[in-house]
XYZ file of C-alpha atoms in Angstrom:
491
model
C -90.566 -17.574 -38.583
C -89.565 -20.121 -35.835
C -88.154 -21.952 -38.934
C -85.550 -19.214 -40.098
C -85.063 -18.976 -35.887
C -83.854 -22.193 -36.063
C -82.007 -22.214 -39.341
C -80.556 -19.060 -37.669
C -79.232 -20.869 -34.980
C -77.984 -24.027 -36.498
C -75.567 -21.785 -38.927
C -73.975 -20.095 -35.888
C -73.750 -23.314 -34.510
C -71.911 -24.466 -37.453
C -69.973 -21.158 -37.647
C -68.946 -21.925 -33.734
C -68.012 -25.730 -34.261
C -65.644 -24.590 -37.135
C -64.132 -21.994 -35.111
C -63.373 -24.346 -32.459
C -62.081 -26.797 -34.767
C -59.659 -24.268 -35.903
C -58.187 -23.495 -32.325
C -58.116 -27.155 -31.606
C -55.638 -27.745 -34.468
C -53.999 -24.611 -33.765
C -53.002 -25.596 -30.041
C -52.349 -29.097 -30.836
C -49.713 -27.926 -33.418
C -48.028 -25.657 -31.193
C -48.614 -27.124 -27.971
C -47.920 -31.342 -28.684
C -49.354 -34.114 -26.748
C -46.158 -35.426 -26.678
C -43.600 -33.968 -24.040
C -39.750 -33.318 -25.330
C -36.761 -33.068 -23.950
C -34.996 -29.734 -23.991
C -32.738 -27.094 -22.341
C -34.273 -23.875 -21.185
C -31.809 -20.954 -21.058
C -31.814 -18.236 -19.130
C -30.619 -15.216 -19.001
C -29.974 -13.199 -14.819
C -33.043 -15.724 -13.758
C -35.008 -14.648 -17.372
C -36.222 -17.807 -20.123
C -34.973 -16.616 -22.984
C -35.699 -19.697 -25.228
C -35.352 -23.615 -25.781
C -32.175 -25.023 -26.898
C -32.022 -29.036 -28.546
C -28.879 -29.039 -27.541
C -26.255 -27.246 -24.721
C -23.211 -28.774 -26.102
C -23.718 -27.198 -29.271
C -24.301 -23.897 -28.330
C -20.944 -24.214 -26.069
C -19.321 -25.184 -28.654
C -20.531 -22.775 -31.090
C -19.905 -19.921 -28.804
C -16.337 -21.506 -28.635
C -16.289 -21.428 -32.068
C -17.252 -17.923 -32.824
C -14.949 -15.829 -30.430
C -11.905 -16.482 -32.399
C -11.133 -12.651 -31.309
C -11.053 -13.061 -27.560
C -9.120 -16.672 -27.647
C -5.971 -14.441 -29.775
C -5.950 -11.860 -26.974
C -6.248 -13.993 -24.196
C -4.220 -16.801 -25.824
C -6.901 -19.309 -24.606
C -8.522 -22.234 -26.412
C -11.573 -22.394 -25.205
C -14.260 -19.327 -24.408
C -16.985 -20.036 -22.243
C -20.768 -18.588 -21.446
C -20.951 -15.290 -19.662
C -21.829 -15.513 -15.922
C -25.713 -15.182 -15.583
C -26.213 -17.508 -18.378
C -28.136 -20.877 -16.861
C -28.646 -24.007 -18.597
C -31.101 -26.042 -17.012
C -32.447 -29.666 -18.883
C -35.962 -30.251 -18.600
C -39.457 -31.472 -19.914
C -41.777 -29.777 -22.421
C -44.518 -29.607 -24.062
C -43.496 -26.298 -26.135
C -42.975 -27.077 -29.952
C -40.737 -23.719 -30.357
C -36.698 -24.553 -30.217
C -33.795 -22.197 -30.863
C -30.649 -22.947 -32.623
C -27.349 -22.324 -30.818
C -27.078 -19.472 -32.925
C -29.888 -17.691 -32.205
C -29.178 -18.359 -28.283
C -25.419 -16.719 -29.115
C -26.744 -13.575 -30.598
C -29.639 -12.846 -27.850
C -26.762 -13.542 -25.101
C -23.888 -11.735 -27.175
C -26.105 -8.284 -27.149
C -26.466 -8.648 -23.298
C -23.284 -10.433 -21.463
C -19.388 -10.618 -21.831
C -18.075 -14.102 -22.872
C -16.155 -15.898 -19.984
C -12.656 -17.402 -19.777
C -11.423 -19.893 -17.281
C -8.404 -18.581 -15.185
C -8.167 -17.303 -11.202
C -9.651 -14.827 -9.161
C -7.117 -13.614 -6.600
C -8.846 -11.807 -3.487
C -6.928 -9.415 -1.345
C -7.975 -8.497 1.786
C -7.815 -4.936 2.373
C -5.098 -3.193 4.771
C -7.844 -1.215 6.401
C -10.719 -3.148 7.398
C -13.125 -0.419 6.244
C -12.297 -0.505 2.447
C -13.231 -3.323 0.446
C -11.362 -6.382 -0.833
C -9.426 -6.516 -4.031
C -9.811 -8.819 -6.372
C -7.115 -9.479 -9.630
C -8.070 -11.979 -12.160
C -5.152 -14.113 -13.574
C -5.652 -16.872 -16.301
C -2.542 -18.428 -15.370
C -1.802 -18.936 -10.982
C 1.775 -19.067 -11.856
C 1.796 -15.316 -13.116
C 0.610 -14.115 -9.600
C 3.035 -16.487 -8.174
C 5.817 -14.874 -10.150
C 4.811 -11.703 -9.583
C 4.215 -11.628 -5.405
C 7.861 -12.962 -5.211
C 8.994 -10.048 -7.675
C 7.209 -7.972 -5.479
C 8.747 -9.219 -2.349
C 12.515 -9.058 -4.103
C 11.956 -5.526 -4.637
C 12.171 -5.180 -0.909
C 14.296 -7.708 -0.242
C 17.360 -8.499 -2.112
C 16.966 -12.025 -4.011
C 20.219 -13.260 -2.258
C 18.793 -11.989 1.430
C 15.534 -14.176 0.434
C 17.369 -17.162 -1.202
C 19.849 -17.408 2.491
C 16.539 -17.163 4.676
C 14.551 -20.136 2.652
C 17.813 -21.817 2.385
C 18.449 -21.464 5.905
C 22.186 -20.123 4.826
C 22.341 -17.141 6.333
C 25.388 -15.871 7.812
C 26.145 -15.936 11.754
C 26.465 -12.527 13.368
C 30.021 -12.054 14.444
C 30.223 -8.511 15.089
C 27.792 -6.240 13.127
C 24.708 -7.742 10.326
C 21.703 -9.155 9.692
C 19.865 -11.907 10.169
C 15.911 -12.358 8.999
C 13.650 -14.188 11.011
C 10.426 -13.907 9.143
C 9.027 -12.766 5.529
C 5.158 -12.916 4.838
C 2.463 -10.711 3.292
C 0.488 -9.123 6.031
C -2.531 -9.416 4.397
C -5.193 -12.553 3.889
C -5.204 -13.482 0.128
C -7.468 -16.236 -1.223
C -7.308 -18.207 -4.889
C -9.823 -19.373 -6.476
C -10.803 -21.010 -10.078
C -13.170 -19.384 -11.667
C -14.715 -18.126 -15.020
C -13.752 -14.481 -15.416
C -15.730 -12.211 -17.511
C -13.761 -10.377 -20.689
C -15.031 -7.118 -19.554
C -12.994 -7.320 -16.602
C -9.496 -6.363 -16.331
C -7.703 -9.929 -16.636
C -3.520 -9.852 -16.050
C -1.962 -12.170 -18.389
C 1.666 -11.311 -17.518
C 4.281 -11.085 -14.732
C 5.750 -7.764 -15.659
C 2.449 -6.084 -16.138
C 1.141 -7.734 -12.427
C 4.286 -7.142 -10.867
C 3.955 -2.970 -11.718
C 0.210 -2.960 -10.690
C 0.867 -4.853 -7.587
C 3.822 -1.950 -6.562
C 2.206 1.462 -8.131
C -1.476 0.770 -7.719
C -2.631 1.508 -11.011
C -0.794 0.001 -14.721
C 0.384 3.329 -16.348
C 3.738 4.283 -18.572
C 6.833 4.340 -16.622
C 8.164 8.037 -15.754
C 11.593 9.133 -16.368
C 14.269 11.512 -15.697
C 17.393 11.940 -17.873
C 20.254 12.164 -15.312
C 22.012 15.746 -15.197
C 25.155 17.145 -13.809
C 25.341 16.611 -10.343
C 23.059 14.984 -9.505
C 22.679 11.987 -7.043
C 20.632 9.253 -6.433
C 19.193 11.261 -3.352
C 18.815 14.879 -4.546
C 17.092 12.892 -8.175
C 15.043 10.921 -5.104
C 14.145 14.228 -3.394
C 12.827 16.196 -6.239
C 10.737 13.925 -7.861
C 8.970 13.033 -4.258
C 10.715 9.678 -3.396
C 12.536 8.708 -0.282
C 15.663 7.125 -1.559
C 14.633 3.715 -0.513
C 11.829 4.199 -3.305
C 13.976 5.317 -5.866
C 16.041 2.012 -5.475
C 13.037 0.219 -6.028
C 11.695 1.223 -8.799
C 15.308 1.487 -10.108
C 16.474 -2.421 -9.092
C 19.799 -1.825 -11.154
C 20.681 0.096 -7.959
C 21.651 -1.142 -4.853
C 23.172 1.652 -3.038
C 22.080 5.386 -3.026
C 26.434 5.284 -3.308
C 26.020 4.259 -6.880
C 27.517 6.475 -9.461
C 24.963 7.635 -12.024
C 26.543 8.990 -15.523
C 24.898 12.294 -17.386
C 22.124 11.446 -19.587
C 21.317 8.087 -18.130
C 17.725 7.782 -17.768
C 16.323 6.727 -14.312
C 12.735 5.617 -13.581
C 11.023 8.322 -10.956
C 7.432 6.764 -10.525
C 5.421 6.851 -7.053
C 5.000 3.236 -5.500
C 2.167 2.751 -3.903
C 2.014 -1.003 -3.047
C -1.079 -3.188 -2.839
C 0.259 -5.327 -0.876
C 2.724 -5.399 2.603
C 5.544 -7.475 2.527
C 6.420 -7.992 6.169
C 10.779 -8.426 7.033
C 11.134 -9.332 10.746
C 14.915 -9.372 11.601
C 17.404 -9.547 13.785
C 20.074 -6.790 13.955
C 23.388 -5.815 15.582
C 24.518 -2.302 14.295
C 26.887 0.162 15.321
C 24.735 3.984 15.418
C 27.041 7.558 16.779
C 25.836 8.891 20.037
C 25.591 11.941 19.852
C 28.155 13.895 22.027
C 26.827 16.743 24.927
C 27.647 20.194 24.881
C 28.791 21.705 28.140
C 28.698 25.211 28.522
C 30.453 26.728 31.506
C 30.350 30.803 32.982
C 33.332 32.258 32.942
C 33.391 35.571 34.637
C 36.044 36.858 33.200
C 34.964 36.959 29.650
C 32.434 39.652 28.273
C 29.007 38.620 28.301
C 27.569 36.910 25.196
C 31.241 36.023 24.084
C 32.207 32.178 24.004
C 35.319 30.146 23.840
C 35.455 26.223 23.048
C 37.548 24.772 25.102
C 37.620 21.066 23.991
C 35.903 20.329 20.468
C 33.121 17.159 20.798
C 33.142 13.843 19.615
C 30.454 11.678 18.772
C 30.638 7.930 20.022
C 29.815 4.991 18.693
C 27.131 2.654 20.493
C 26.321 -0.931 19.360
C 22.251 -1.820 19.195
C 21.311 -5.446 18.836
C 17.509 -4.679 17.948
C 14.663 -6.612 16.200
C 13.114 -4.706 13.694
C 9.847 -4.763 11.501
C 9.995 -3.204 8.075
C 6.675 -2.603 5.878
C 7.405 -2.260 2.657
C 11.098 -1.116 3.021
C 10.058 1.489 5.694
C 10.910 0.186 9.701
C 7.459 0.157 11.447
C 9.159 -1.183 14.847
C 11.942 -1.351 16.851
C 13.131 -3.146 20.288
C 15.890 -2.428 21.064
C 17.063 -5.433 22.695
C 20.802 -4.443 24.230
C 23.431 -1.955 24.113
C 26.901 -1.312 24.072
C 29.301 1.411 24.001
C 31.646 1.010 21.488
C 33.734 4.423 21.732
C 32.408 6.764 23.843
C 31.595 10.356 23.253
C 33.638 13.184 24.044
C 31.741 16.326 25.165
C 31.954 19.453 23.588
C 33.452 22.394 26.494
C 32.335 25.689 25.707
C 33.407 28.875 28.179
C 30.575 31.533 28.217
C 31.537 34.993 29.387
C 29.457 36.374 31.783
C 30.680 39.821 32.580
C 28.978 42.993 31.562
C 30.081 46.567 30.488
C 29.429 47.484 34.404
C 31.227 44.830 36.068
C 28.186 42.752 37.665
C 27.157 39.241 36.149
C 24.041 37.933 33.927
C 23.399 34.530 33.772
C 24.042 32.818 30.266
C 20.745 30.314 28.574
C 22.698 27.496 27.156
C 22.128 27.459 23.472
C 22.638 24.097 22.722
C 20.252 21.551 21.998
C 19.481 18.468 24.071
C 18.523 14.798 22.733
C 14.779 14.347 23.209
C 15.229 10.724 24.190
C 17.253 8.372 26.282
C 20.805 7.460 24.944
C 18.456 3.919 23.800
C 17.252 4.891 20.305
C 17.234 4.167 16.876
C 16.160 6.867 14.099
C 13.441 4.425 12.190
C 12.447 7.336 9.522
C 14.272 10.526 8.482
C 13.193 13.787 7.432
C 12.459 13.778 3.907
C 9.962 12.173 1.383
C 7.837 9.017 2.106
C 4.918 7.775 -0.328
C 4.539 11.152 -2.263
C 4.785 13.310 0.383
C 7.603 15.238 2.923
C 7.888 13.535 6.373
C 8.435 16.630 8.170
C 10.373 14.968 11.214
C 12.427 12.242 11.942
C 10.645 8.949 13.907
C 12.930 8.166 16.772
C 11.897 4.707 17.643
C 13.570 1.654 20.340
C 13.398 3.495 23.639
C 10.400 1.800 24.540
C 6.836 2.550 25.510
C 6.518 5.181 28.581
C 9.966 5.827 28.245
C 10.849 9.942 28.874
C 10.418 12.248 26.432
C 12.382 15.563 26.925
C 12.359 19.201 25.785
C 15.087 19.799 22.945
C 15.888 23.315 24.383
C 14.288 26.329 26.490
C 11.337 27.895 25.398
C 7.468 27.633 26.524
C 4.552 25.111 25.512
C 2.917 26.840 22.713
C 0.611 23.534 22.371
C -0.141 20.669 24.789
C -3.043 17.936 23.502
C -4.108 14.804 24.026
C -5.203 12.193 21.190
C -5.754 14.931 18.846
C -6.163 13.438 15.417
C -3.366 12.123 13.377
C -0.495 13.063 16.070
C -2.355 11.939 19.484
C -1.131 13.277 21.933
C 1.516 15.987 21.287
C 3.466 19.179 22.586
C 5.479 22.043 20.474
C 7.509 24.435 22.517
C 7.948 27.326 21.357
C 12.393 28.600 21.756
C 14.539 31.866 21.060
C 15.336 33.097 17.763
C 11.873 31.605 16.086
C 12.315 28.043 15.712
C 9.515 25.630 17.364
C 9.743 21.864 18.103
C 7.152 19.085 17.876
C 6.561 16.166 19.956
C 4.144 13.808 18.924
C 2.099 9.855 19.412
C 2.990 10.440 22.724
C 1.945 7.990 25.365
C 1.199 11.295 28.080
C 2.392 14.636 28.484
C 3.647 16.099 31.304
C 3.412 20.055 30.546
C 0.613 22.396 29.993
C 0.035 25.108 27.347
C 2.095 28.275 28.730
C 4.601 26.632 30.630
C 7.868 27.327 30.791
C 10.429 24.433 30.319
C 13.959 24.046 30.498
C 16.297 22.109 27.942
C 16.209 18.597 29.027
C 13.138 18.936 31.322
C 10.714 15.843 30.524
C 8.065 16.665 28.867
C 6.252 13.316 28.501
C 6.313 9.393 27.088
C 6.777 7.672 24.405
C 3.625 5.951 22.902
C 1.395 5.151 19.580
C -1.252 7.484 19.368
C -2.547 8.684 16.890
C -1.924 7.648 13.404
C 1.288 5.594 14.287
C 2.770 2.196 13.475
C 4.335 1.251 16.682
C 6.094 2.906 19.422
C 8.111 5.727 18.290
C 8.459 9.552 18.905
C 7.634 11.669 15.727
C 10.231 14.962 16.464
C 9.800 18.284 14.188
C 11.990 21.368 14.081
C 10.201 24.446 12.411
C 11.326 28.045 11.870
C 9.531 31.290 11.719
C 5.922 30.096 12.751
C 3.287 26.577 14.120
C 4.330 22.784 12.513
C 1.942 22.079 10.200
C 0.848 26.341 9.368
C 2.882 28.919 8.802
C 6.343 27.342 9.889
C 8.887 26.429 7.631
C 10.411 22.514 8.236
C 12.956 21.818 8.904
C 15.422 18.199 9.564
C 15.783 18.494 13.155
C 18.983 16.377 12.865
C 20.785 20.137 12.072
C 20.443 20.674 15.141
C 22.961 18.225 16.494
C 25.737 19.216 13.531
């Protein structure tokens, strides 16, 4: 018995010893004594195998993306981003060739090419930078200054870096600075081909101005038209319509029936900043003068002497975003012709003999005779600007009340307009006075034409000092009223 025990024992023994044998040659086949040299890949911080070579698998990934070097018109393609090549020591037998790496990184990553990133800082500090890739710098180069001479007219631009612009000598122009208004970094870079990468200036150029790369939009000219009413209709201030329409450099221009005209919104990525210096002759607008005359039937009126606008020369420096004036100082001013007032007799008598006193309906200038209209009523980026911006008086200069009527609204930094007042007149019409600096009148007060009312500021949603002034008929700005160009009131 203890024989067969022991037999017993010695067999598993064997059995064991065999066994272990086995491993022994198993391990030392896959795992060598000897260390190697290798690369380990990986894949977003993953080991996804050992490579012999890295050269060879760049080059064979070079070699195999003959698709993306036609479209990109690039000889070389490179790894995709989160692909990491590190050399090191071994003791694993297992290598991959460079085409097994490709297809394990083709399934999971983009290929890269090598070109620029180009990061844009954003115009309001809570939205987040751009960033447009570029395989050549020189495109975006090309492209910012086409930009810029959409804007600016290539001669204006070409005098100011030549430092050949004209002297002033009685009315002009004279730039004193151009520059983008926002921080924009390049930087080298591998750029993966999922991304959107701009290989051309005119395809830039149109995403830089509009925002997005889409088909141009077009209207086929019709009788009658003009460059404004084509501007109006399709939602453009005339100033955009020239843009995207460079042939044109006046809204003047003749247009011929069936010529096709581009009518796309612009909505530029980028500011391009004109500081200049200006001397311009602007009418003043003549006063109206009514005077009681008692022997005339009440209600009835006679002009007496017709008025006559003047003419007042501005020299002014002025800040334009993006073709639209965000600024003005008006810096002097002159009176070139002066303005004749308009006399108007107003009868006062009635059926019974006595007298009634007569509300002057004429309409007074909200601001001092200092101004300059910066924006009219009309379109601007897509949408009506239902006033005109009268800008250059200065901040806390007076604000006054375009005719009689009572304060319908009086607030103060109240959203978009700040601080505002509409006044409420005869016959249904309202007007609106708004990014004031203060007001000076309360909600159901009476006020007189020409009363002040407040002063000029920048509250509210407003690029620099200027008075934002509405004329409405038939019910509130901004509800039930209908807009309308308050400049018809001075016609």
């Amino acid at each position: 018995m203890k024989n067969l025990i022991k037999k017993g024992f010695l067999y598993l023994g064997s059995i064991f010893l065999a066994a272990l044998i086995v491993l022994t040659v198993n391990f030392a086949s896959r795992f060598q004594l000897k260390p190697q040299d290798v690369y380990k890949v990986y894949l977003d911080g993953k080991a996804i195998g050992n490579i012999s070579d890295k050269q060879e698998l760049e080059d064979y990934i070079n070699d195999e993306q003959k698709d993306l070097k036609e479209k990109y018109d690039v000889s070389k393609v490179y790894i995709p981003t989160g692909v990491d090549i590190q050399e090191c020591t071994t003791y694993e037998k297992d290598v991959l060739t460079a085409k097994q790496v490709h297809n394990l990184i083709k399934e999971e990553k983009p290929f890269t090419v090598k070109g620029y990133k180009i990061t844009i800082k954003p115009k309001d500090s809570t939205e987040d930078e751009l960033v447009i890739n570029v395989l050549d710098k020189e495109v975006f180069d090309k492209s910012l200054r086409a930009v810029v001479e959409a804007f600016v007219a290539k001669e204006q631009i070409e005098n100011y870096e030549n430092d050949t612009q004209p002297e002033i000598e009685t009315t002009g122009s004279i730039i004193e600075d151009i520059y983008i208004n926002q921080g924009i970094t390049i930087k080298e870079d591998y750029i993966s081909t999922d991304e959107e990468i701009f290989t051309d200036e005119k395809t830039l150029t149109k995403y830089l101005l509009f925002g997005e790369v889409k088909e141009d939009q077009y209207y086929t000219v019709q009788e009658g038209d003009t460059i404004d009413s084509i501007a109006y209709n399709h939602k453009l201030a005339t100033a955009e319509f020239l843009v995207v329409n460079p042939e044109f450099n006046s809204a003047n221009n003749l247009l011929s029936v069936g010529q096709q005209v581009k009518v796309g919104l612009i909505a530029p990525i980028i500011d391009v900043v004109v500081e200049s210096h200006n001397v311009i002759d602007q009418e003043s607008q003549f006063e109206t003068v009514e005077e009681e005359d008692p022997d005339m039937a009440y209600g009835t009126k006679k002009v007496i002497q017709e008025g006559q606008n003047g003419v007042d020369r501005l020299t002014t420096k002025i800040q334009n975003v993006n073709g639209e004036t965000q600024n003005v100082v008006i810096i002097s001013s002159e009176t070139i012709v002066p303005s004749v007032p308009k006399i108007v007799k107003v009868g006062t008598k009635t059926a019974g003999g006595s007298f009634a006193p007569i509300m002057s309906g004429s309409w007074a200038w909200p601001t001092i005779s200092q101004y300059y209209i910066s924006s009219y009523f009309g379109y601007r980026w897509g949408k009506v600007h239902e006033a005109i911006d009268i800008a250059g008086s200065g901040e806390g200069s007076p604000i006054y009340a375009a005719g009689a009527g009572t304060v319908v609204t009086a607030r103060t930094n109240s959203g978009s307009l700040g601080t505002y007042v509409t006044i409420q007149h005869a016959n249904g019409y309202y007007t609106i006075y708004a990014h004031m600096s203060s007001r000076l009148v309360s909600e159901g007060q009476t006020v007189q034409k020409g009363q002040q009312i407040g002063t000029m500021g920048h509250t509210g949603f407003a690029t620099g000092t200027h008075l934002h002034f509405g004329l409405y008929y038939g019910g509130l700005p901004y509800r039930d009223g209908i807009p309308m160009d308050p400049l018809t009131l001075y016609r």
